[in-house]
PQR file of N, CA, C, O and H, with PARSE charges and radii, in Angstrom:
ATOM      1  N   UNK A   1      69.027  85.287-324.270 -0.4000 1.5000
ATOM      2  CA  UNK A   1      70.452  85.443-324.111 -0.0000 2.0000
ATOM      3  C   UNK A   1      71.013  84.180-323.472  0.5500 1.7000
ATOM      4  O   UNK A   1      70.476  83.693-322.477 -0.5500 1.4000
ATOM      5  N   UNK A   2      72.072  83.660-324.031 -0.4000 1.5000
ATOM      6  CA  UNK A   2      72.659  82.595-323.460 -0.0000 2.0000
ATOM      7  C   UNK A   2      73.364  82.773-321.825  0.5500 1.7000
ATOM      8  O   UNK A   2      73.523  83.905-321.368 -0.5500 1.4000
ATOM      9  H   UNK A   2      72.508  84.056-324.839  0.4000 1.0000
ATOM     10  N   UNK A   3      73.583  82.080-321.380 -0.4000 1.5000
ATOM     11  CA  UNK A   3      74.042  82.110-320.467 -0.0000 2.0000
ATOM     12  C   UNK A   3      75.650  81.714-320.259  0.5500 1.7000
ATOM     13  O   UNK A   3      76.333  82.309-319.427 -0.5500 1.4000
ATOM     14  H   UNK A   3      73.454  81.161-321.751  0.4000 1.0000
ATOM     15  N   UNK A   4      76.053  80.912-320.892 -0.4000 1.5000
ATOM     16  CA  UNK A   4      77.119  80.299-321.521 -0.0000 2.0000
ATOM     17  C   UNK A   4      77.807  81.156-321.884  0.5500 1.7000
ATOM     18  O   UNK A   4      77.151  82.021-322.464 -0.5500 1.4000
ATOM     19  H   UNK A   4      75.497  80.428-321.568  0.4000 1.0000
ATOM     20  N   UNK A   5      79.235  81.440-321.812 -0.4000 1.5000
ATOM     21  CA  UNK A   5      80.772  82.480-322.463 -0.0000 2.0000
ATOM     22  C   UNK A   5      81.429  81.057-323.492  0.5500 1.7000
ATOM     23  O   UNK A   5      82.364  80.624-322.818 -0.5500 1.4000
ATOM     24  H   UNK A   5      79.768  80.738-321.340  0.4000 1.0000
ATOM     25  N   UNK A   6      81.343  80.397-324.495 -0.4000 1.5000
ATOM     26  CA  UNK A   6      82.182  79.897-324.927 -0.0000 2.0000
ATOM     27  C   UNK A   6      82.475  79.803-326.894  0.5500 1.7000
ATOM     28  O   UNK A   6      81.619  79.928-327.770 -0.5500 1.4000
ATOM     29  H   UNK A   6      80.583  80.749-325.043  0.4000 1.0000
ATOM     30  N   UNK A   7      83.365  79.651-326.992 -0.4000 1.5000
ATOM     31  CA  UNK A   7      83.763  79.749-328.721 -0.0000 2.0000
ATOM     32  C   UNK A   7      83.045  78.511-329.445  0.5500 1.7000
ATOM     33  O   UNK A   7      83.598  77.420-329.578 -0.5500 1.4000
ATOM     34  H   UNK A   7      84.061  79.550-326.281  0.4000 1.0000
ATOM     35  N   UNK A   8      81.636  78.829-329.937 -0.4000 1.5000
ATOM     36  CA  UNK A   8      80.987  78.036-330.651 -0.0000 2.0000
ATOM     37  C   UNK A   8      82.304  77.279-332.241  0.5500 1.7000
ATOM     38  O   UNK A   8      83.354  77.768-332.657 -0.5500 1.4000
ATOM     39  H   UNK A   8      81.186  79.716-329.829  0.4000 1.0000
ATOM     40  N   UNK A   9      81.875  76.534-332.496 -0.4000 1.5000
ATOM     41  CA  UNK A   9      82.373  75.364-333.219 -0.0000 2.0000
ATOM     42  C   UNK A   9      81.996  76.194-334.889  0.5500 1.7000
ATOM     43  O   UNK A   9      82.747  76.518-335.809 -0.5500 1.4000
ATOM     44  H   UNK A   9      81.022  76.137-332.158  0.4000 1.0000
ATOM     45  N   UNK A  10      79.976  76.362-334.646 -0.4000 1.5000
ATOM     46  CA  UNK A  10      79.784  77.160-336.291 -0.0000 2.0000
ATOM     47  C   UNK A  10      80.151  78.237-336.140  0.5500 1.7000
ATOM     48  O   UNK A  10      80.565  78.640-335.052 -0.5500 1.4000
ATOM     49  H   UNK A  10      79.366  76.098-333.899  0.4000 1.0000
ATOM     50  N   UNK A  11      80.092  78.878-337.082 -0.4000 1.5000
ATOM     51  CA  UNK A  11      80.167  80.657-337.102 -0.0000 2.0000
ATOM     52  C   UNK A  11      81.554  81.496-337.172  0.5500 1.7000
ATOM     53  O   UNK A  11      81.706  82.712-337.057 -0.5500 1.4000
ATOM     54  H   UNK A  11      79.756  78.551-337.965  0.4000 1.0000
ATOM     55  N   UNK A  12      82.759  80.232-337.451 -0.4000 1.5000
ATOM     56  CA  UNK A  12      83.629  81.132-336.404 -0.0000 2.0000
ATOM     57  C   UNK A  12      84.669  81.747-337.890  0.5500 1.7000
ATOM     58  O   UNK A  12      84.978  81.073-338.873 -0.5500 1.4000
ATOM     59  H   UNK A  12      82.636  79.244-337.545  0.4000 1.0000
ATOM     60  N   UNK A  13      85.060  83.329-337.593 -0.4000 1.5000
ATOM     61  CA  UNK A  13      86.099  83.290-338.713 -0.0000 2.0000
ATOM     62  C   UNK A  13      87.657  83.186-338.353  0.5500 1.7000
ATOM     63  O   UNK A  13      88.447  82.799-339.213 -0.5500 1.4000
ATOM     64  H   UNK A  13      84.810  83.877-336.795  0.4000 1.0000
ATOM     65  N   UNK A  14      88.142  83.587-336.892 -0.4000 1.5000
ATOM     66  CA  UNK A  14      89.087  83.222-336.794 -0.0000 2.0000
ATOM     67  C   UNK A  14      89.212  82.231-335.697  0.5500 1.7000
ATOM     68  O   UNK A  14      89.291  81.029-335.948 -0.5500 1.4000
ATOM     69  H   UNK A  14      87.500  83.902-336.193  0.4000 1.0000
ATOM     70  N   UNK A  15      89.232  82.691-334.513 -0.4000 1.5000
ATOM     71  CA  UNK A  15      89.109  81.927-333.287 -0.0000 2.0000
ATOM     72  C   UNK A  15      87.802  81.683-332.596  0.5500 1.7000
ATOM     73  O   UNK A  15      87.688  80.956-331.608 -0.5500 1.4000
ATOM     74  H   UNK A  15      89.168  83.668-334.309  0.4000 1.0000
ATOM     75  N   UNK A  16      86.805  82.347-333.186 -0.4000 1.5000
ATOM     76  CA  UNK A  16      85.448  81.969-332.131 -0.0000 2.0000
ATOM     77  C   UNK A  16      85.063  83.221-331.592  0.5500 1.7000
ATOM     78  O   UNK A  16      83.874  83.511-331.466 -0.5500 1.4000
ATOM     79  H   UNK A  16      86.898  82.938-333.988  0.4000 1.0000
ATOM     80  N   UNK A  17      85.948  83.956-331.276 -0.4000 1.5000
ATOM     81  CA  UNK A  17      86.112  84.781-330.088 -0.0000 2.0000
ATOM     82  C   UNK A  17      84.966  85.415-329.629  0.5500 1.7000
ATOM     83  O   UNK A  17      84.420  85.362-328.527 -0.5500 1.4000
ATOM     84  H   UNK A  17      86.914  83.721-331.378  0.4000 1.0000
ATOM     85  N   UNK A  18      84.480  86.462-331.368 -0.4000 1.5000
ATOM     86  CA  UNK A  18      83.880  87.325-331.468 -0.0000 2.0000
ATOM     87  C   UNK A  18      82.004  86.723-331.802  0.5500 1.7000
ATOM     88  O   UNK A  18      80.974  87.372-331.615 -0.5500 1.4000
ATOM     89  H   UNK A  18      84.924  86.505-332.263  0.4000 1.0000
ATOM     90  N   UNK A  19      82.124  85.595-332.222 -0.4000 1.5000
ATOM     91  CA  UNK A  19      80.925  84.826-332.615 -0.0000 2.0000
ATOM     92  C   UNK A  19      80.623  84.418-331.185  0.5500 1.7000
ATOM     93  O   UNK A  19      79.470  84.815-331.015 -0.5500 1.4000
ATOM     94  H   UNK A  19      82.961  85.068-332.374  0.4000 1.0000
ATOM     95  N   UNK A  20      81.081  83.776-329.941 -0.4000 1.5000
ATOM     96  CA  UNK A  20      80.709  83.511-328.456 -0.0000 2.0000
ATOM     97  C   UNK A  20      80.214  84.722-327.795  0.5500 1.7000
ATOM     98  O   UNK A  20      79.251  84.713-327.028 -0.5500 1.4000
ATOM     99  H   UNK A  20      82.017  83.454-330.078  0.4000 1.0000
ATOM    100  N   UNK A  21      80.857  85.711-328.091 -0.4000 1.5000
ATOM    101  CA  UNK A  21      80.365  87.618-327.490 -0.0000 2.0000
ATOM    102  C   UNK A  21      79.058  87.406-327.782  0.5500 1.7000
ATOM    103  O   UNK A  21      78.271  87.335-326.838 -0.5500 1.4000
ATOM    104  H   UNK A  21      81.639  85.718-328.714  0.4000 1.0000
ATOM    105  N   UNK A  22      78.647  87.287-328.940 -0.4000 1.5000
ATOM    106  CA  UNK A  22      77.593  87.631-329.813 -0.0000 2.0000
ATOM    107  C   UNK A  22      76.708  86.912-329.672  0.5500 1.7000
ATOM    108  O   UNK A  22      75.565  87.222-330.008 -0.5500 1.4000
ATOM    109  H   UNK A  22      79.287  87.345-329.707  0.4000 1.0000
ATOM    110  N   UNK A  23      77.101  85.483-329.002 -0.4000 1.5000
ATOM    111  CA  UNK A  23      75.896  84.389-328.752 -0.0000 2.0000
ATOM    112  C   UNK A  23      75.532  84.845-327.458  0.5500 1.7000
ATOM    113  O   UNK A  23      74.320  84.989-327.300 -0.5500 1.4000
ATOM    114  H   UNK A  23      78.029  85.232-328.728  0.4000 1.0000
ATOM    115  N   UNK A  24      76.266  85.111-326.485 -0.4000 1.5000
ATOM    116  CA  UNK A  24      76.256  85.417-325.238 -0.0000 2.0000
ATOM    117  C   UNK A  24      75.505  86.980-324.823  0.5500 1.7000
ATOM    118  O   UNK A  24      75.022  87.285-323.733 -0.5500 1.4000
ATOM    119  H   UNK A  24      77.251  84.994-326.614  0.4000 1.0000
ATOM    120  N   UNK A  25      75.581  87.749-325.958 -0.4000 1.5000
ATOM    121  CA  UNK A  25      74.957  88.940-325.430 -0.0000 2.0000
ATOM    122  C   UNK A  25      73.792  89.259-326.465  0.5500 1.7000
ATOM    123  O   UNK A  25      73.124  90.292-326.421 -0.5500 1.4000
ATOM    124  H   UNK A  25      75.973  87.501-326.843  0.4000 1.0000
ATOM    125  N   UNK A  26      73.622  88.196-327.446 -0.4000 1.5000
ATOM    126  CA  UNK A  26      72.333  88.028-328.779 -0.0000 2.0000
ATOM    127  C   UNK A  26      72.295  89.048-329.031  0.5500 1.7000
ATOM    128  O   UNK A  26      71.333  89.796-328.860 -0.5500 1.4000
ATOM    129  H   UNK A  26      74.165  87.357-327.482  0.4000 1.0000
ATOM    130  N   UNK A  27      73.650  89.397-329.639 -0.4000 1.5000
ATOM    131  CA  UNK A  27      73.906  90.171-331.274 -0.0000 2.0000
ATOM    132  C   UNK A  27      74.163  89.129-332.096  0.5500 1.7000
ATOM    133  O   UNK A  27      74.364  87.933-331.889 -0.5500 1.4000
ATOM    134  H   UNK A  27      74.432  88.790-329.778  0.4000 1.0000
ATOM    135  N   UNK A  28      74.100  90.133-333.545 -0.4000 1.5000
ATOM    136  CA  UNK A  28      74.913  89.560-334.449 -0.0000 2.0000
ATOM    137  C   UNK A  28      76.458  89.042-334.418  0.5500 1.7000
ATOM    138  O   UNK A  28      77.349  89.649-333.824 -0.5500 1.4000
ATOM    139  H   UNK A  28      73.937  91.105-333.713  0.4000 1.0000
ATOM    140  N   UNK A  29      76.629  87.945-335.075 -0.4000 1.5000
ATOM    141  CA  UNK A  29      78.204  87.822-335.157 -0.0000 2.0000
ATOM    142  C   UNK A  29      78.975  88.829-336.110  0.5500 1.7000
ATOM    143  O   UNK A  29      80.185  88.939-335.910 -0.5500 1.4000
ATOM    144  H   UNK A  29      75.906  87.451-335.558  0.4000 1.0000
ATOM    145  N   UNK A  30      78.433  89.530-337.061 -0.4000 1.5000
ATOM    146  CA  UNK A  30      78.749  90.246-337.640 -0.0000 2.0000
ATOM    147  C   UNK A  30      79.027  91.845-336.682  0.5500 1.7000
ATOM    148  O   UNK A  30      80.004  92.593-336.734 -0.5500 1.4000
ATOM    149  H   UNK A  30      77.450  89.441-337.223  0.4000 1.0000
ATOM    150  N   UNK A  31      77.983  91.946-335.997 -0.4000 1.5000
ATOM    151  CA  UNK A  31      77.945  92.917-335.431 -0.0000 2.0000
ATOM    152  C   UNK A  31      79.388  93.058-334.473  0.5500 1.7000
ATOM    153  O   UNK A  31      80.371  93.790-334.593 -0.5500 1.4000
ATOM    154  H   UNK A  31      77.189  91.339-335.955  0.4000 1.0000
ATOM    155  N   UNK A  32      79.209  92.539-333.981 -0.4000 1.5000
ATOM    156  CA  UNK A  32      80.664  91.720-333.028 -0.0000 2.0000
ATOM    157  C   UNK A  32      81.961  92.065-333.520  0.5500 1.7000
ATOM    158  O   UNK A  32      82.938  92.488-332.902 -0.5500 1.4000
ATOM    159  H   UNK A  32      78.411  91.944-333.882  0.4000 1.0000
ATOM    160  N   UNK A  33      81.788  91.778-334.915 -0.4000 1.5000
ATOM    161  CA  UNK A  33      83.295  92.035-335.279 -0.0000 2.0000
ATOM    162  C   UNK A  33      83.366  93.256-335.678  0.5500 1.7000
ATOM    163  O   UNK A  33      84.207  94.024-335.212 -0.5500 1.4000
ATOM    164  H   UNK A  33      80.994  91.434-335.418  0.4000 1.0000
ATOM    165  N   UNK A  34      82.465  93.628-336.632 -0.4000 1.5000
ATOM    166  CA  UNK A  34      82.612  95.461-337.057 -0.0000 2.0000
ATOM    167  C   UNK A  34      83.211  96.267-335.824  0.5500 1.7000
ATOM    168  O   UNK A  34      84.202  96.996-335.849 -0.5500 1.4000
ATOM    169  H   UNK A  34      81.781  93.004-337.011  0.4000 1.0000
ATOM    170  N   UNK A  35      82.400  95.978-334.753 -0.4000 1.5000
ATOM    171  CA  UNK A  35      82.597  96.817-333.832 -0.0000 2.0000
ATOM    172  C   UNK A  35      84.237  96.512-333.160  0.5500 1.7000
ATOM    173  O   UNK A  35      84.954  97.326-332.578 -0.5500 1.4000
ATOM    174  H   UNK A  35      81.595  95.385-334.733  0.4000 1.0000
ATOM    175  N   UNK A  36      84.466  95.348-333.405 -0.4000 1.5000
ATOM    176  CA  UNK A  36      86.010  95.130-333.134 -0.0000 2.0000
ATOM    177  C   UNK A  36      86.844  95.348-333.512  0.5500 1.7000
ATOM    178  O   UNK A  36      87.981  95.478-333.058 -0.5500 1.4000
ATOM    179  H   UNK A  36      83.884  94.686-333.877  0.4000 1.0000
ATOM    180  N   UNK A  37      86.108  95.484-335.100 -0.4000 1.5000
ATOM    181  CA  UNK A  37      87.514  96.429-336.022 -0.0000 2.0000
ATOM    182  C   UNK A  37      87.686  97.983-336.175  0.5500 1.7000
ATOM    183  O   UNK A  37      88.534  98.794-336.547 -0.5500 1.4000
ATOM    184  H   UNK A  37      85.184  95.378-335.468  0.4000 1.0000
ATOM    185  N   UNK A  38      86.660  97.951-335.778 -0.4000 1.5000
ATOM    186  CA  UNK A  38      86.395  99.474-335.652 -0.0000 2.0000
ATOM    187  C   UNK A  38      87.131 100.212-334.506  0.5500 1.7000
ATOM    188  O   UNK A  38      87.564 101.364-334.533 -0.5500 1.4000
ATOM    189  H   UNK A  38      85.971  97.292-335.475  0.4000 1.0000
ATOM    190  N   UNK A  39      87.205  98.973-333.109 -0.4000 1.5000
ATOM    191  CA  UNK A  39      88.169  99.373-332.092 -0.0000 2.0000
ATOM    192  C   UNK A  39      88.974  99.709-332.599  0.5500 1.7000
ATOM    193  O   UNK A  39      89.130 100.929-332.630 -0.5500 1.4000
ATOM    194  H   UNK A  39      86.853  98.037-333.088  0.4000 1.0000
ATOM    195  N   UNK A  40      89.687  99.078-333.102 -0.4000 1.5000
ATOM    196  CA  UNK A  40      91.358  98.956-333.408 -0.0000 2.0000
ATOM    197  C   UNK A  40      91.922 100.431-333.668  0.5500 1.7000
ATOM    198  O   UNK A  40      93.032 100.909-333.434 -0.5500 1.4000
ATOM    199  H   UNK A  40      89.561  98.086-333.077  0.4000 1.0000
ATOM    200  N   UNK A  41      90.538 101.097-334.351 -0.4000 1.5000
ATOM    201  CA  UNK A  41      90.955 102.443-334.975 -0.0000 2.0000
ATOM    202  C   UNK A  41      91.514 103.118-334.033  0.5500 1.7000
ATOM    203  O   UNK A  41      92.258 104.005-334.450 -0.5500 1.4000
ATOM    204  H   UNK A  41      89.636 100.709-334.541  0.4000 1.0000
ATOM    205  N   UNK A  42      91.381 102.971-332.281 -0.4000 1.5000
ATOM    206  CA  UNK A  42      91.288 103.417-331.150 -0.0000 2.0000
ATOM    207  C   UNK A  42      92.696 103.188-330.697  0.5500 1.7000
ATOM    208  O   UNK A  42      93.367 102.619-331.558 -0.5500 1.4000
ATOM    209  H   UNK A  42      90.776 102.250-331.942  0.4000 1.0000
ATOM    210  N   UNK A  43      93.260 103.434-329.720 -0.4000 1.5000
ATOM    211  CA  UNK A  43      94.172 103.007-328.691 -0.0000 2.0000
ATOM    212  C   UNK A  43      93.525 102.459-327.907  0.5500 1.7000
ATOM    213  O   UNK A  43      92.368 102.673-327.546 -0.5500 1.4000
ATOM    214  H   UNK A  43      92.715 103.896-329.020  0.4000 1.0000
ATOM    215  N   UNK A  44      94.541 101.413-327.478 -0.4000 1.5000
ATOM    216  CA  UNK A  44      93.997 100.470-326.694 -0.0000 2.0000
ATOM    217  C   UNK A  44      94.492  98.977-326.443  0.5500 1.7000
ATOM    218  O   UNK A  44      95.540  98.583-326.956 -0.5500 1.4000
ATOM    219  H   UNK A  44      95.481 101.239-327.771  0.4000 1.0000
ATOM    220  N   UNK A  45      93.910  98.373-325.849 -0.4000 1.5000
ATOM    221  CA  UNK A  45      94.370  97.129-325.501 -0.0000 2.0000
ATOM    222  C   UNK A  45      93.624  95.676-326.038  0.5500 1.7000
ATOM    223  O   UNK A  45      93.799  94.552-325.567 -0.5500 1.4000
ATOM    224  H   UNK A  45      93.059  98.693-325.433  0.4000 1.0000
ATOM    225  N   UNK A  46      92.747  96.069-327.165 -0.4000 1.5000
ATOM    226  CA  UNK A  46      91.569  95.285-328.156 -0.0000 2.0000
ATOM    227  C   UNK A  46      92.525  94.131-327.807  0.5500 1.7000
ATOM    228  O   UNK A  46      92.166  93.304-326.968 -0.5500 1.4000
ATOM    229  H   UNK A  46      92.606  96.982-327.548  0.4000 1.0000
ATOM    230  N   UNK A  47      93.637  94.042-328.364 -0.4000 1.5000
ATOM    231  CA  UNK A  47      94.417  92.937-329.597 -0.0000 2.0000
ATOM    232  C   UNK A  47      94.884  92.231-327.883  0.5500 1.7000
ATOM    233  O   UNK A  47      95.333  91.086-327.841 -0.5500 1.4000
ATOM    234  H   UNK A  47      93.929  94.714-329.045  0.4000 1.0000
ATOM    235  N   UNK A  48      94.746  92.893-326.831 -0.4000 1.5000
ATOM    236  CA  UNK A  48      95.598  91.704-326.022 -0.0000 2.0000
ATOM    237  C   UNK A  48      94.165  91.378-325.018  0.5500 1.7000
ATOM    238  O   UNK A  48      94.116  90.508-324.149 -0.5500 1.4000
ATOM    239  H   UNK A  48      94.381  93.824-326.866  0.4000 1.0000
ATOM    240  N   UNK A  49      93.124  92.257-325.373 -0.4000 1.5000
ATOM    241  CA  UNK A  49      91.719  91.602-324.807 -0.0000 2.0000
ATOM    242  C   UNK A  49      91.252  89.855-325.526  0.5500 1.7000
ATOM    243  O   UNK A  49      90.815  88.829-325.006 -0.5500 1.4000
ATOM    244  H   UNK A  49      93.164  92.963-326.080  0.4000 1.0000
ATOM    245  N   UNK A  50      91.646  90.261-327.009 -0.4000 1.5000
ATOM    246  CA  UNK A  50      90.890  89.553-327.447 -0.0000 2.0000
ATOM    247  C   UNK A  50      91.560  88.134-327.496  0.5500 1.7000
ATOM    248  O   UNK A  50      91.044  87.018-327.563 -0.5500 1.4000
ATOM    249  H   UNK A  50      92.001  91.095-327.432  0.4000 1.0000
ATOM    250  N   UNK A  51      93.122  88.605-327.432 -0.4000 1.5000
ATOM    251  CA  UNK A  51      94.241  87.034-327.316 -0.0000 2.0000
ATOM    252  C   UNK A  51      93.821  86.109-326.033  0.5500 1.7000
ATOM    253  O   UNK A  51      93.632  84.893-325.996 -0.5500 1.4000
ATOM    254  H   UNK A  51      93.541  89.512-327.378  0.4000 1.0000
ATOM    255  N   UNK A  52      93.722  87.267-324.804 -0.4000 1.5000
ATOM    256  CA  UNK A  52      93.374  86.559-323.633 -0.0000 2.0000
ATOM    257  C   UNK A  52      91.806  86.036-323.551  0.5500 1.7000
ATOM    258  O   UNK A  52      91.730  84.987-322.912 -0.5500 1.4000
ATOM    259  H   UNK A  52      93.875  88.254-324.834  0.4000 1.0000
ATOM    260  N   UNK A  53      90.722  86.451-323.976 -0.4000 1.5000
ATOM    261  CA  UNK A  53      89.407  85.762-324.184 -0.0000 2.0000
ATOM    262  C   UNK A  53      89.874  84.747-324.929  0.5500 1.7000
ATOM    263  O   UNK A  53      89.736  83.669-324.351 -0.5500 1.4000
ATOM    264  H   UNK A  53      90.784  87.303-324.495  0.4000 1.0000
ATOM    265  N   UNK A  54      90.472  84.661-326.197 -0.4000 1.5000
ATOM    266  CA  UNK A  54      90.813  83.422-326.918 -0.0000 2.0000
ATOM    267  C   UNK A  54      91.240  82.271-325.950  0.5500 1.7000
ATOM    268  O   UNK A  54      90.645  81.194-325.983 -0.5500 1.4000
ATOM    269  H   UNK A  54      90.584  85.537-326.667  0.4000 1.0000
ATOM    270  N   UNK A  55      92.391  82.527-324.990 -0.4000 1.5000
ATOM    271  CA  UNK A  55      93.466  81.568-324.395 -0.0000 2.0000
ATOM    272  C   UNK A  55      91.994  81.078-322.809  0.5500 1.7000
ATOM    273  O   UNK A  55      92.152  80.018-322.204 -0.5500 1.4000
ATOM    274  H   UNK A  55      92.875  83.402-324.962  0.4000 1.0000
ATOM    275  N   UNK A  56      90.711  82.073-322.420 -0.4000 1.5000
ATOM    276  CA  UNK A  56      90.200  82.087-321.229 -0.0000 2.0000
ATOM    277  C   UNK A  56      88.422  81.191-322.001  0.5500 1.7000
ATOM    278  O   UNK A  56      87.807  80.270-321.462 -0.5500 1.4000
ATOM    279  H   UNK A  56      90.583  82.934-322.912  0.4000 1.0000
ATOM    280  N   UNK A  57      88.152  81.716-322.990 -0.4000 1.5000
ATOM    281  CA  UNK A  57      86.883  81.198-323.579 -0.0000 2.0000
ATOM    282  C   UNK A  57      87.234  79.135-324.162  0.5500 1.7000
ATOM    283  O   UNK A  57      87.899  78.610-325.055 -0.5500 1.4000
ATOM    284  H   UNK A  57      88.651  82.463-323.428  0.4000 1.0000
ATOM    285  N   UNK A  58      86.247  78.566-322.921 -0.4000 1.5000
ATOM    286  CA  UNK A  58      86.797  77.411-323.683 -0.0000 2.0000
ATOM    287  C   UNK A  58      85.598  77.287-325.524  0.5500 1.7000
ATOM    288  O   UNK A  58      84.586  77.831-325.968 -0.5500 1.4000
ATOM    289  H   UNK A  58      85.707  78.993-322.196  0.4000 1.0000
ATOM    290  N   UNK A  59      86.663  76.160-326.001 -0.4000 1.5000
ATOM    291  CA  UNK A  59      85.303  75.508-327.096 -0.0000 2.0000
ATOM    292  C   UNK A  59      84.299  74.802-326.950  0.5500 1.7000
ATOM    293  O   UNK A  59      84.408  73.876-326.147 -0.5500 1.4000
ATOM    294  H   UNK A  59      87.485  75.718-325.640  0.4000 1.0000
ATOM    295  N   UNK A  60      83.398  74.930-327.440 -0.4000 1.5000
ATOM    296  CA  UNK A  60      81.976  74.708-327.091 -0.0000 2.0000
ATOM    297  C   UNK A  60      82.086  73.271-326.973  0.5500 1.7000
ATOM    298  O   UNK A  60      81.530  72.796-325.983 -0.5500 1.4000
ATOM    299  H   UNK A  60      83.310  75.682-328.092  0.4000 1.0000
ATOM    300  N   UNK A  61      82.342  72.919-327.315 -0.4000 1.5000
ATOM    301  CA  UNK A  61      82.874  71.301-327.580 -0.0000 2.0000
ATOM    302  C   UNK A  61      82.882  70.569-326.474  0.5500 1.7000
ATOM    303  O   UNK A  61      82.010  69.840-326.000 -0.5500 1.4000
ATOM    304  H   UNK A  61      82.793  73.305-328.119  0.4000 1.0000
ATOM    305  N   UNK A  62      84.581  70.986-325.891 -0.4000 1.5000
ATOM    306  CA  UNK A  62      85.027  70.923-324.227 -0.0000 2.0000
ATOM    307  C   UNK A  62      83.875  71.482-323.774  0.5500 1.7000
ATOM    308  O   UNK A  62      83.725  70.876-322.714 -0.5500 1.4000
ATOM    309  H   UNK A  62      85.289  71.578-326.276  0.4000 1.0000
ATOM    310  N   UNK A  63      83.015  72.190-323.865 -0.4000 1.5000
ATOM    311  CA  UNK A  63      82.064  72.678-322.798 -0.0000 2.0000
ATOM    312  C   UNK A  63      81.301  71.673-322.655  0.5500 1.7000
ATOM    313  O   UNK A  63      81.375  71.072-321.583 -0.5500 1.4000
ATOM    314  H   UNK A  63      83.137  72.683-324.727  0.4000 1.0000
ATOM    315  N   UNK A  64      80.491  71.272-323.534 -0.4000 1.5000
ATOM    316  CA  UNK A  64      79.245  70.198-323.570 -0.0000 2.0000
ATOM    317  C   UNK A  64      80.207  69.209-322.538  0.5500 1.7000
ATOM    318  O   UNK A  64      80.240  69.330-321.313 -0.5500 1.4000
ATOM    319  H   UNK A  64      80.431  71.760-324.404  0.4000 1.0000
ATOM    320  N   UNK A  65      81.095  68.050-323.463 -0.4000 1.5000
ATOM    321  CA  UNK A  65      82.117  67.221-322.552 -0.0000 2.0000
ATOM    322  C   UNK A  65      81.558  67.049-321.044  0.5500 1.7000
ATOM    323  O   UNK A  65      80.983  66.164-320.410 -0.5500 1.4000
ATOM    324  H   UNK A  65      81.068  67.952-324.458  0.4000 1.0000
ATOM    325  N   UNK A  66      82.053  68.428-320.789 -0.4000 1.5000
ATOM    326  CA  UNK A  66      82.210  68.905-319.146 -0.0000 2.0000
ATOM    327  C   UNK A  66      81.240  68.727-318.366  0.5500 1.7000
ATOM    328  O   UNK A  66      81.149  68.689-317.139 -0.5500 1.4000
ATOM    329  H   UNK A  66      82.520  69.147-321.304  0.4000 1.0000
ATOM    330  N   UNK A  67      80.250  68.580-319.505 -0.4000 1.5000
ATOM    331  CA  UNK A  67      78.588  68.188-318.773 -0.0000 2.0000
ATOM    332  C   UNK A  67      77.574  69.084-317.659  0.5500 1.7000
ATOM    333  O   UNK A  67      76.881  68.682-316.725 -0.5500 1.4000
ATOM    334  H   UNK A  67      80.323  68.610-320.502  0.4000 1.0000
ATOM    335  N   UNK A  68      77.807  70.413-318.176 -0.4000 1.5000
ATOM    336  CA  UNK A  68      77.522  72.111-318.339 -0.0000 2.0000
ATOM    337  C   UNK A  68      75.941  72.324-318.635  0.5500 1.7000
ATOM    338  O   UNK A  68      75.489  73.459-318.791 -0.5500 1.4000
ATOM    339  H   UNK A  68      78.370  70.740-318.935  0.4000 1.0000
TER
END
């Protein structure tokens, strides 16, 4: 399991978001998202979880940079 929270560069289909979860807790990236869309079916606060991980998860990119 990584240790690292950040939005990898490969993998990503929209923002990263759900592909960094997935590196970070070694699931699938696929897995990651099913289960995210599957939230949605729910009430809830998914859509403003996942805006704020977007705006809080840096890119892997900036991470390396940072010298991490």
């Amino acid at each position: 399991m990584s240790r690292k929270l950040v939005r990898p560069r490969q993998g990503r289909m929209f923002a990263g978001v759900c592909a960094g979860l997935a590196q970070r807790f070694g699931m699938s990236a696929g897995m990651v998202r099913l289960l995210f869309v599957l939230s949605l079916l729910l009430p809830g606060t998914q859509v403003i979880i996942y805006l704020a991980l977007w705006i809080i998860m840096p890119n892997e990119d900036r991470y390396l940079v940072a010298g991490h």
